[in-house]
Amino acid sequence: MRAGAAGRGGGGAFGGHAPLREARPRACLRAPARFSFRSGRGVGLMEAVRADASGGGSGSGSGGGAAALQAEGRPAPEARVHFRVTRFIMEAGVKLGMQSIPIATACTIYHKFFCEINLEAYDLYLVAMSSIYLAGKVEEQHLRTRDIINVSHRYFNPSSEPLELDSRFWELRDSIVQCELLMLRVLRFQVSFQHPHKYLLHYLISLKNWLNRYSWQRTPISVTAWALLRDSYHGGLCLRFQAQHLAVAVLYLALQVYGVEVPAEGEAQKPWWQVFSDDLTKPIIDNIVSDLIQIYAMDTEIP
Amino acid sequence: MEIPSMDRRELFFRDIERGDIVIGRISSIREFGFFMVLICLGSGIMRDISHLEITALCPLRDVPSHSNHGDPLSYYQTGDIIRAGIKDIDRYHEKLAVSLCSSSLPPHLSGIKLGVITSEELPLYYRRSVELNSNSLESYENIMESSLGFVNPGVVEFLLEKLGIDETNPPSLMRGLQSKNFSEEDFASALRKKQSASWALKCVKIGVDYFKVGRHVDAMNEYNKALEIDKQNVEALVARGALYATKGSLNKAIEDFELALENCPTHRNARKYLCQTLVERGGQLEEEEKFLNAESYYKKALALDETFKEAEEALQKLHKYMQVILYFLLEIECCVN
C-alpha cells in the first residue's frame, strides 16, 4: 500500500498509484494537482516545490516516513519541506483563530498523508489548506473555505488586495474540496486522533498540586509545556510516539528547561513520570526530547 | 510516587499556607477546643494526606456559637467531618491551628461554609482516592481514562482556563510564530470584512448603472444583494435610500439614510439626501395638515445641515401659516365671547 517506485509522476498521470485502487474519475485526480496555489498559475504543479526540496534527495522513492532522520542525524531534506509547510499551517491556524487541538489535527493529517503519498505528487500547500479545512470539520471548529483562501493568499502575497469573486476564486475553492476528498480516501477515513493535549493538561494539574505554589507561580511551566507541545507538530512526532508519552516528555523538558525539581524526587521509589504513564521508559523520553530539539534546530536553519 | 511518609509530612508542612481549607474528622473534644485529624484538603494544594495523620487544633474562641447560651462545643461530636480554615502554622514543630470563622479565609473563598459537612461534600479527589485504596491495582492512567470528566469534550477548555493558558495568543517557542509579529490585518476576520466591502461595492456599482437607465427593480435587487454580503455598507444604503426616495417611499428612504449616517457620519451624499428627503416628507405632511409633524421634520433637517436653504424657507413659511391660523382662531374666540 505504499507509493513505492511506481506512480511517481509529474503533472497528472496518476493511473499507477498503488494505494488508490478504485478507478477514479480523472477530473477528480487532476483537480488538486492542477491549481498550484504557490506558483499562482493554472498548470504545472511541482516545479516550485522541486526547487524547494533542496539537494538530491528530494524525491524519495521509499514511500516511508515523511520526517525520517538520516543516518548522520541531520534532518532529511523532506523534513525541511514539511517543516516549512507545517509552519504555514500553524501560522494560518493562528490567523484563522483555531484552537490548539484542531491545528494539531491538521498537522497530523498532513504528516500522515505524506507517509503514504509521494512528496511530489501534489501541491504541498494545497494539501495543507485542505488539511486545515478537514481538521476544522473533524474537531467541530468549522472554518469557511473563503477564510482559508483569504489567509493563505495573503500569506503568499503579503499586502495584496483581497481576492475578487471571480472564476479563479471558485477554482481554488473547488480544488480545496476535491483535495479534501482525496485525503479522506488516502487516510481511509480515519481522521480522528488522540492528542496529547488532554493528557498534558491533566498532568499539569496534578503536578501543580504537588509543587510548592510559589515555585509554580514563579516559573511559567504550563505555558512553556503547552508551547513545546504545539511546536512539536512541526515534525512527525505525533505519528511515532504515543500521546501520553509525548505529553510526559514535553512536561519533562519544560521542567528541565527551568531547572525545577519535582519535590522528593530523590526519595521516591518510582520516578514521577512513571506514575503518569506506566509503560514509559527513560530512553523513550530521551528520544522525544532529542527529536524536539532537532525541530528547534531546524527553525534556526530555515529562514 | 511512593515517597516515604516523613518526606510527605515535611513537604506538607512546607507548602501549607494560612487561609487554606482543610477537612478533617474530630478526634477529641476538650474544654479549650477540639482536635481533628486531617483527611484531605479543600483548596490550594490538593494532596493525599489521609495517611499522614496530621492533627490540628481548633481553639474555643474560633468556634462560632450556634445558640445564645450554652457551650458552643456541645454542638460537635467526635467523628464529625469538619471543614475549617487554617489560621496558624508552626512549621518547625509541625503544629496547626484552624478556625471555623469565615474571617480566616481569603476573600475569594469566603463564600465557602465552614463547620460540619456531610460525606457528600467531601472533595472529589478524596472520594476517588478512598475508592482507589480498596482497589490499589489501578494506575493513574487507568483512573484518569475511566473518569467521566476525561471524555468530556469541553475538558480541554476548562483545564486551560484553570491553568491560565491563553488560546487567543497561543504561546510558541519558534521564532517565526510569535503572535505579536502577526499584523492584525492578516487575520481571517479582518480580511473577510475587507473582501465583503469590496464585493458589495461592485454590486452597488452595477445597481447604480441600472438606476441610471431606469431599471429600478434590477437596481433594487443589486442593492439588496450588496447589503446581504455586507450589512453595513454605506454606499449600498445611500444608493438604496435614493432609490426609495425616487419611488416615493420616503420613510424607508429616511431609515436607510439614517443608518448610513450612523456608520459613516462624514458621508456628504448621505447627509444631503437625508436633508432633501426630510424636507420633502415635511412638505407631504403639511399638505395632510399635520403641521407639528411637519415642523419637526424641518427642524431635524436644519439640525443636520444648517445651511440648507430650502428647509429654512419651508420652516419659516410653515411658521407664518401657523401664526395666521392661530390668529384666526383667537379672533373667532374673541368674537364668540
XYZ file of C-alpha atoms in Angstrom:
640
model
C 0.000 0.000 0.000
C 2.956 2.314 -0.257
C 3.605 4.672 -3.114
C 6.755 2.849 -3.991
C 8.689 3.471 -7.097
C 5.671 3.298 -9.301
C 3.373 6.149 -9.777
C 5.888 8.889 -9.300
C 4.505 11.387 -11.667
C 4.904 14.861 -12.780
C 1.863 16.522 -13.998
C -1.029 14.189 -13.590
C -0.672 10.625 -14.699
C -1.748 9.002 -11.526
C -3.001 5.857 -13.008
C -0.317 3.726 -11.489
C -0.776 4.822 -7.929
C -0.751 1.789 -5.743
C -2.782 2.936 -2.749
C -5.631 4.341 -4.740
C -7.074 1.185 -6.093
C -10.513 2.198 -7.254
C -10.887 3.702 -10.661
C -11.365 7.306 -10.005
C -12.510 9.901 -12.470
C -9.591 11.678 -13.977
C -11.034 15.051 -13.244
C -11.018 14.417 -9.549
C -7.382 13.475 -9.637
C -6.391 16.308 -11.838
C -8.145 18.992 -9.933
C -5.951 19.140 -6.843
C -2.862 18.837 -8.931
C -3.830 21.454 -11.412
C -4.066 24.531 -9.302
C -0.801 25.201 -7.672
C -1.536 27.904 -5.238
C 2.004 28.946 -4.735
C 3.105 29.252 -8.307
C -0.049 31.172 -8.939
C -0.898 29.672 -12.248
C -3.224 27.105 -13.594
C -0.996 24.205 -14.505
C 2.402 22.831 -13.796
C 2.311 21.987 -10.165
C 5.530 20.807 -8.896
C 8.283 22.935 -10.343
C 8.037 25.272 -7.428
C 8.196 22.518 -4.877
C 11.066 20.769 -6.610
C 13.114 23.898 -6.370
C 12.290 23.975 -2.724
C 13.223 20.476 -1.743
C 16.898 21.194 -1.856
C 19.533 18.674 -2.636
C 19.390 15.432 -4.448
C 17.262 13.571 -2.023
C 14.096 15.353 -2.976
C 12.143 12.538 -4.488
C 12.472 9.778 -2.033
C 11.399 6.593 -3.671
C 10.953 4.757 -0.443
C 7.464 5.697 0.403
C 8.309 5.830 4.024
C 8.273 8.398 6.693
C 7.829 11.993 5.980
C 10.261 13.293 8.539
C 12.713 10.493 8.992
C 16.207 11.263 10.149
C 19.115 10.189 8.060
C 21.969 8.205 9.417
C 24.164 11.140 10.362
C 21.414 12.630 12.455
C 20.810 15.610 10.198
C 17.222 16.007 9.145
C 16.376 14.780 5.685
C 15.600 17.452 3.108
C 11.978 16.386 3.084
C 11.867 17.200 6.750
C 12.711 20.773 5.895
C 9.991 20.963 3.319
C 7.488 19.570 5.769
C 8.750 21.961 8.406
C 8.009 24.892 6.185
C 4.589 23.701 5.275
C 3.638 22.871 8.856
C 4.856 26.322 9.818
C 2.398 27.639 7.252
C -0.355 25.506 8.787
C 0.334 26.808 12.256
C 0.516 30.423 11.203
C -2.670 30.134 9.188
C -4.274 28.391 12.141
C -3.472 31.280 14.451
C -4.763 33.812 11.957
C -7.949 31.855 11.489
C -8.459 31.737 15.230
C -8.155 27.979 15.516
C -7.633 26.319 18.861
C -4.563 24.189 19.556
C -6.241 20.866 19.037
C -7.643 21.499 15.544
C -4.236 22.826 14.487
C -2.678 19.635 15.850
C -5.205 17.554 13.947
C -4.398 19.449 10.750
C -0.668 18.807 11.153
C -1.240 15.142 11.954
C -3.425 14.700 8.895
C -0.771 16.381 6.790
C 2.040 14.190 8.116
C 0.022 11.030 7.811
C -0.933 11.857 4.256
C 2.666 12.218 3.223
C 3.611 8.978 4.857
C 1.563 7.252 2.252
C 1.853 9.557 -0.705
C 4.920 10.526 -2.595
C 6.115 14.021 -1.885
C 5.951 15.227 -5.451
C 2.510 14.048 -6.286
C 0.536 17.004 -5.025
C 0.991 20.630 -4.253
C 2.067 20.721 -0.629
C 0.369 23.928 0.264
C -2.911 22.830 -1.230
C -2.719 19.692 0.860
C -2.001 21.868 3.868
C -5.020 24.057 3.222
C -7.254 21.047 2.777
C -5.975 19.500 5.956
C -6.833 22.706 7.808
C -10.331 22.584 6.348
C -10.735 18.904 7.178
C -9.394 19.333 10.696
C -11.857 22.148 11.299
C -14.683 19.812 10.396
C -13.368 16.939 12.485
C -12.782 18.989 15.613
C -16.067 20.869 15.370
C -14.492 24.230 14.768
C -15.855 24.747 11.293
C -13.942 27.132 9.068
C -15.205 28.668 5.879
C -13.153 27.964 2.774
C -13.383 31.631 1.968
C -11.437 32.482 5.131
C -8.827 29.813 4.484
C -8.311 31.073 0.947
C -8.071 34.674 2.112
C -5.481 33.946 4.765
C -3.363 31.742 2.516
C -3.484 34.197 -0.357
C -2.313 36.907 1.983
C 0.448 34.645 3.298
C 1.905 34.171 -0.146
C 1.254 37.663 -1.454
C 1.707 39.947 1.508
C -0.187 43.241 1.481
C -2.258 42.389 -1.517
C -5.876 43.177 -2.063
C -8.412 40.556 -1.084
C -9.442 38.217 -3.852
C -12.329 39.110 -6.071
C -15.245 36.788 -6.541
C -14.144 35.539 -9.910
C -13.550 32.207 -11.553
C -10.097 31.863 -10.031
C -11.607 32.044 -6.580
C -14.137 29.358 -7.355
C -11.478 27.156 -8.891
C -9.371 27.430 -5.777
C -12.336 26.602 -3.648
C -13.131 23.597 -5.799
C -9.593 22.333 -5.605
C -9.624 22.515 -1.810
C -12.806 20.493 -1.641
C -11.545 17.924 -4.117
C -8.265 17.584 -2.301
C -10.117 17.056 0.931
C -11.978 14.146 -0.580
C -8.738 12.698 -1.865
C -7.110 12.961 1.524
C -10.018 11.270 3.206
C -9.694 8.346 0.871
C -5.956 8.083 1.311
C -6.296 8.121 5.085
C -9.058 5.549 4.856
C -11.425 7.951 6.598
C -9.557 7.607 9.885
C -9.129 11.202 10.764
C -9.787 11.456 14.452
C -6.756 11.179 16.676
C -5.948 11.020 20.349
C -3.943 14.083 21.058
C -1.502 14.548 23.922
C -3.084 17.857 24.884
C -5.701 16.409 27.204
C -3.136 14.253 28.938
C -0.728 17.108 29.302
C -3.354 19.309 30.937
C -4.242 16.649 33.466
C -0.606 16.041 34.291
C -0.105 19.754 34.739
C -2.962 19.970 37.225
C -1.637 17.028 39.213
C 1.865 18.394 39.210
C 0.603 21.815 40.214
C -0.899 20.322 43.346
C 2.324 18.588 44.192
C 4.657 21.528 43.697
C 5.002 24.397 46.081
C 2.604 27.071 44.913
C 5.197 29.811 44.840
C 7.654 27.913 42.695
C 4.715 27.164 40.388
C 3.857 30.827 40.071
C 7.440 31.884 39.553
C 8.148 29.656 36.596
C 5.762 29.536 33.630
C 5.804 25.786 33.355
C 2.330 25.246 31.952
C 2.715 27.884 29.246
C 6.106 26.516 28.228
C 4.882 22.946 28.140
C 1.918 23.991 26.019
C 4.184 25.894 23.623
C 6.529 22.912 23.334
C 3.623 20.632 22.568
C 2.276 22.931 19.883
C 5.688 23.301 18.289
C 6.286 19.551 18.264
C 3.782 19.279 15.438
C 6.328 20.717 13.037
C 7.820 17.254 12.911
C 6.125 13.896 12.776
C 6.429 13.128 16.481
C 2.709 12.627 16.802
C 2.891 9.629 14.492
C 5.899 7.969 16.038
C 5.107 8.155 19.728
C 2.133 7.533 21.957
C 0.116 10.523 23.060
C 0.720 10.006 26.767
C 4.450 9.585 26.279
C 4.618 12.755 24.235
C 2.775 14.673 26.935
C 5.048 13.441 29.714
C 8.197 14.095 27.697
C 7.111 17.639 26.944
C 6.456 18.233 30.622
C 9.825 16.722 31.500
C 11.558 19.043 29.056
C 9.700 22.071 30.381
C 10.783 21.276 33.929
C 14.364 20.734 32.841
C 14.437 23.984 30.915
C 13.548 25.918 34.043
C 15.565 23.725 36.350
C 12.557 22.961 38.518
C 12.847 19.834 40.587
C 9.854 17.764 41.422
C 9.715 17.638 45.251
C 11.011 14.500 46.895
C 12.183 13.140 43.595
C 15.242 11.649 45.211
C 13.370 9.792 47.904
C 10.675 8.441 45.667
C 10.631 4.821 44.757
C 9.025 5.467 41.427
C 10.017 8.407 39.236
C 7.225 10.910 38.741
C 6.964 10.394 35.006
C 6.428 6.716 35.515
C 3.428 7.452 37.670
C 1.756 9.297 34.850
C 2.315 6.611 32.292
C 3.224 3.084 33.263
C 4.924 1.873 30.146
C 7.145 4.902 29.725
C 10.884 4.435 29.984
C 13.725 6.926 30.169
C 15.073 6.124 26.673
C 11.700 6.996 25.141
C 11.733 10.346 26.893
C 15.249 10.981 25.680
C 14.269 10.130 22.113
C 11.356 12.517 22.144
C 13.407 15.288 23.680
C 16.163 14.934 21.127
C 13.618 14.979 18.296
C 12.103 18.135 19.703
C 15.498 19.783 19.847
C 16.081 18.775 16.226
C 12.908 20.602 15.286
C 14.060 23.752 17.024
C 17.432 23.425 15.352
C 15.663 23.376 12.009
C 13.946 26.571 12.993
C 17.280 28.318 13.223
C 18.466 26.999 9.882
C 15.425 27.796 7.824
C 14.677 31.474 7.404
C 5.339 8.119 43.553
C 5.608 6.108 46.740
C 7.528 8.604 48.767
C 8.138 7.821 52.432
C 5.690 9.432 54.840
C 8.234 11.512 56.587
C 9.133 13.350 53.405
C 5.491 13.828 52.598
C 4.852 15.313 56.008
C 7.787 17.610 55.543
C 6.556 18.738 52.165
C 3.079 19.228 53.527
C 4.238 21.500 56.264
C 6.418 23.381 53.850
C 3.636 24.030 51.407
C 0.568 24.623 53.531
C -0.431 28.255 53.873
C -2.686 30.301 56.065
C -6.139 30.506 54.596
C -6.172 27.053 53.045
C -9.217 24.971 53.655
C -8.746 21.632 55.358
C -11.187 18.865 56.086
C -10.817 16.514 58.975
C -12.563 14.376 61.498
C -12.930 15.342 65.131
C -10.852 13.064 67.252
C -11.381 14.521 70.692
C -13.191 17.431 72.320
C -11.712 19.268 75.259
C -12.855 22.269 77.155
C -10.447 24.554 75.292
C -11.319 23.383 71.855
C -11.232 20.248 69.755
C -8.640 18.257 67.926
C -9.179 16.913 64.478
C -7.280 14.554 62.236
C -6.930 15.936 58.715
C -8.160 13.712 55.948
C -7.942 15.952 52.912
C -7.547 19.485 51.646
C -10.254 21.692 50.260
C -8.321 24.378 48.438
C -4.846 25.374 47.422
C -2.757 22.269 47.103
C -4.914 19.184 46.858
C -2.902 16.271 48.112
C -3.421 12.933 49.627
C -2.731 13.344 53.331
C -5.052 10.870 54.906
C -2.280 8.503 55.887
C -0.064 11.157 57.332
C -2.152 11.519 60.491
C -1.774 15.217 60.828
C -3.739 16.709 63.677
C -4.888 20.246 64.123
C -6.340 22.140 66.997
C -9.349 24.397 66.828
C -9.369 26.604 69.900
C -12.587 27.562 71.593
C -12.530 31.173 70.571
C -12.593 30.226 66.917
C -15.717 28.148 67.191
C -18.759 30.243 66.388
C -21.606 29.712 68.768
C -24.807 28.244 67.497
C -27.039 29.307 70.302
C -27.147 32.224 72.662
C -26.207 30.256 75.720
C -24.525 27.051 76.396
C -21.252 25.684 75.285
C -20.618 26.053 71.566
C -18.608 22.892 71.668
C -21.608 20.837 72.637
C -22.793 21.143 69.038
C -19.968 18.958 67.886
C -19.302 15.297 68.437
C -16.363 13.019 67.941
C -16.299 11.679 64.422
C -17.956 14.684 62.784
C -16.463 15.748 59.497
C -15.437 19.361 59.746
C -14.327 21.859 57.173
C -12.078 24.559 58.605
C -9.632 27.210 57.544
C -6.007 27.226 58.574
C -5.242 30.049 60.905
C -1.764 29.430 62.177
C 1.105 27.223 61.211
C 4.121 26.287 63.201
C 6.258 24.652 60.556
C 9.085 23.688 62.795
C 7.020 21.895 65.397
C 4.534 20.722 62.803
C 1.536 22.144 64.612
C -1.563 23.573 63.015
C -4.281 25.777 64.363
C -7.538 26.006 62.491
C -10.598 28.145 62.775
C -14.247 27.854 61.967
C -14.771 31.571 61.474
C -15.054 32.692 57.907
C -12.718 35.584 58.597
C -9.810 33.190 58.443
C -10.398 32.577 54.768
C -9.087 34.750 51.948
C -11.692 36.917 50.185
C -12.105 34.740 47.110
C -13.008 31.729 49.223
C -15.132 33.440 51.831
C -18.342 32.039 50.414
C -17.480 28.517 51.476
C -19.263 27.271 54.533
C -17.123 26.148 57.428
C -18.228 23.701 60.055
C -19.837 20.310 59.922
C -20.195 18.851 56.447
C -21.632 15.636 55.168
C -19.689 12.982 53.348
C -21.221 14.041 50.025
C -19.485 17.365 50.338
C -16.068 15.814 50.545
C -13.868 16.841 47.630
C -13.954 14.622 44.584
C -10.323 13.712 44.668
C -10.644 12.356 48.189
C -13.659 10.247 47.392
C -11.813 8.852 44.400
C -8.753 8.063 46.468
C -10.903 6.208 49.006
C -12.250 4.039 46.227
C -8.740 3.616 44.928
C -7.431 2.325 48.208
C -9.808 -0.541 48.122
C -8.567 -1.452 44.684
C -4.937 -0.453 44.662
C -4.059 -2.058 41.364
C -5.368 0.885 39.360
C -2.815 3.190 37.865
C -3.058 6.935 37.324
C -3.647 6.356 33.681
C -6.482 3.916 34.127
C -8.285 6.055 36.644
C -7.909 9.132 34.504
C -9.188 7.456 31.389
C -12.126 5.873 33.118
C -13.286 9.046 34.788
C -16.206 10.791 33.160
C -14.556 14.172 33.112
C -11.818 12.936 30.842
C -14.011 12.102 27.881
C -15.924 15.353 28.151
C -15.081 17.342 25.014
C -15.046 20.557 26.978
C -12.336 19.323 29.321
C -9.530 20.977 27.371
C -11.008 24.453 27.549
C -11.860 24.058 31.205
C -8.385 22.957 32.172
C -6.743 25.607 30.016
C -8.655 28.203 31.918
C -7.734 26.658 35.245
C -4.085 26.672 34.340
C -4.181 30.133 32.886
C -3.074 29.320 29.347
C -4.482 31.673 26.761
C -5.533 30.283 23.402
C -6.132 33.590 21.673
C -2.433 34.461 21.791
C -1.067 30.971 21.744
C 2.449 30.537 23.092
C 5.223 29.208 20.942
C 8.959 28.905 21.206
C 9.549 29.232 17.494
C 10.927 32.475 16.267
C 8.541 32.822 13.395
C 5.401 32.029 15.299
C 5.452 34.746 17.897
C 1.966 36.110 17.669
C 2.914 39.683 18.280
C 4.575 39.628 14.886
C 1.325 38.910 13.122
C -0.315 42.065 11.927
C -3.996 42.497 12.687
C -4.800 42.877 9.027
C -3.723 39.372 8.190
C -6.286 37.735 10.350
C -9.184 35.989 8.770
C -11.928 38.191 10.132
C -10.266 41.406 9.016
C -9.658 40.023 5.550
C -13.225 38.856 5.312
C -14.535 42.315 6.164
C -12.382 43.990 3.555
C -13.372 41.446 0.998
C -17.070 41.795 1.788
C -16.824 45.542 1.460
C -15.184 45.302 -1.948
C -17.633 42.698 -3.227
C -20.578 44.724 -2.025
C -19.197 47.826 -3.713
C -19.128 46.037 -7.027
C -22.780 45.142 -6.677
C -23.621 48.717 -5.813
C -21.887 49.999 -8.923
C -23.894 47.643 -11.088
C -27.022 48.766 -9.300
C -26.288 52.423 -9.865
C -25.848 51.728 -13.564
C -29.245 50.073 -13.659
C -30.724 53.012 -11.810
C -29.391 55.471 -14.339
C -31.047 53.658 -17.223
C -34.246 53.395 -15.268
C -34.296 49.714 -14.422
C -35.385 50.250 -10.868
C -36.286 46.694 -9.996
C -32.927 45.377 -11.107
C -31.191 48.146 -9.237
C -33.082 47.275 -6.070
C -32.067 43.636 -6.466
C -28.425 44.592 -6.763
C -28.581 46.825 -3.725
C -30.225 44.120 -1.685
C -27.583 41.654 -2.817
C -24.881 44.066 -1.766
C -26.483 44.529 1.624
C -26.700 40.799 2.117
C -22.978 40.496 1.532
C -22.124 43.408 3.763
C -24.881 44.627 6.040
C -23.368 47.927 6.991
C -22.153 49.010 3.623
C -22.619 52.751 3.485
C -22.674 53.147 -0.289
C -25.312 50.486 -0.697
C -27.507 52.070 1.950
C -27.252 55.519 0.408
C -27.980 54.209 -3.054
C -30.955 52.229 -1.827
C -32.242 55.229 0.064
C -32.048 57.346 -3.076
C -33.982 54.682 -4.950
C -36.697 54.600 -2.291
C -36.927 58.397 -2.337
C -37.340 58.447 -6.099
C -40.056 55.854 -5.937
C -41.822 57.740 -3.196
C -41.392 55.522 -0.106
C -39.899 58.364 1.857
C -39.978 56.714 5.255
C -37.885 53.773 4.125
C -35.514 56.181 2.465
C -35.122 58.128 5.668
C -34.365 54.917 7.587
C -31.653 53.922 5.151
C -30.039 57.322 5.163
C -30.006 57.472 8.927
C -28.400 54.042 9.159
C -25.788 55.094 6.642
C -25.039 58.259 8.580
C -24.653 56.257 11.770
C -21.986 54.108 10.206
C -20.192 56.936 8.486
C -21.087 60.375 9.845
C -18.959 62.203 7.321
C -20.668 60.910 4.211
C -21.613 64.001 2.254
C -24.142 62.457 -0.038
C -25.942 60.713 2.761
C -26.357 63.966 4.618
C -27.503 65.865 1.572
C -30.024 63.273 0.503
C -31.306 62.910 4.022
C -31.984 66.618 4.313
C -33.745 66.711 0.989
C -35.869 63.735 1.863
C -36.778 65.148 5.245
C -37.932 68.376 3.679
C -39.931 66.517 1.096
C -41.570 64.440 3.782
C -42.289 67.607 5.698
C -43.983 69.012 2.643
C -46.138 65.914 2.367
C -47.185 66.181 5.975
C -48.018 69.845 5.543
C -50.413 69.002 2.805
C -52.013 66.455 5.049
C -52.324 69.257 7.591
C -50.149 67.576 10.201
C -48.338 70.754 10.980
C -46.500 69.823 14.091
C -45.060 66.708 12.491
C -44.003 68.740 9.508
C -42.343 71.232 11.746
C -40.325 68.546 13.497
C -39.096 67.190 10.184
C -37.983 70.629 9.022
C -36.222 71.185 12.298
C -34.432 67.863 12.027
C -33.264 68.733 8.546
C -31.973 72.037 9.774
C -30.220 70.367 12.692
C -28.350 68.136 10.281
C -27.330 70.833 7.900
C -27.783 74.422 8.945
C -27.046 75.863 5.551
C -29.908 74.082 3.878
C -31.886 76.892 2.384
C -34.955 75.011 1.376
C -35.507 73.690 4.868
C -35.245 77.123 6.374
C -37.591 78.661 3.885
C -40.101 75.897 4.327
C -39.903 76.220 8.083
C -40.488 79.938 8.010
C -43.397 79.572 5.664
C -44.894 77.000 7.966
C -44.457 79.215 10.996
C -46.163 82.094 9.268
C -49.002 79.879 8.228
C -49.385 78.565 11.750
C -49.354 82.056 13.153
C -52.053 83.086 10.774
C -54.203 80.201 11.814
C -53.648 80.869 15.472
C -54.567 84.462 14.919
C -57.792 83.466 13.228
C -58.614 81.059 15.987
C -58.072 83.683 18.627
C -60.182 86.129 16.681
C -63.010 83.680 16.430
C -62.822 83.030 20.145
C -62.968 86.701 20.874
C -65.905 87.115 18.579
C -67.727 84.297 20.200
C -67.042 85.700 23.590
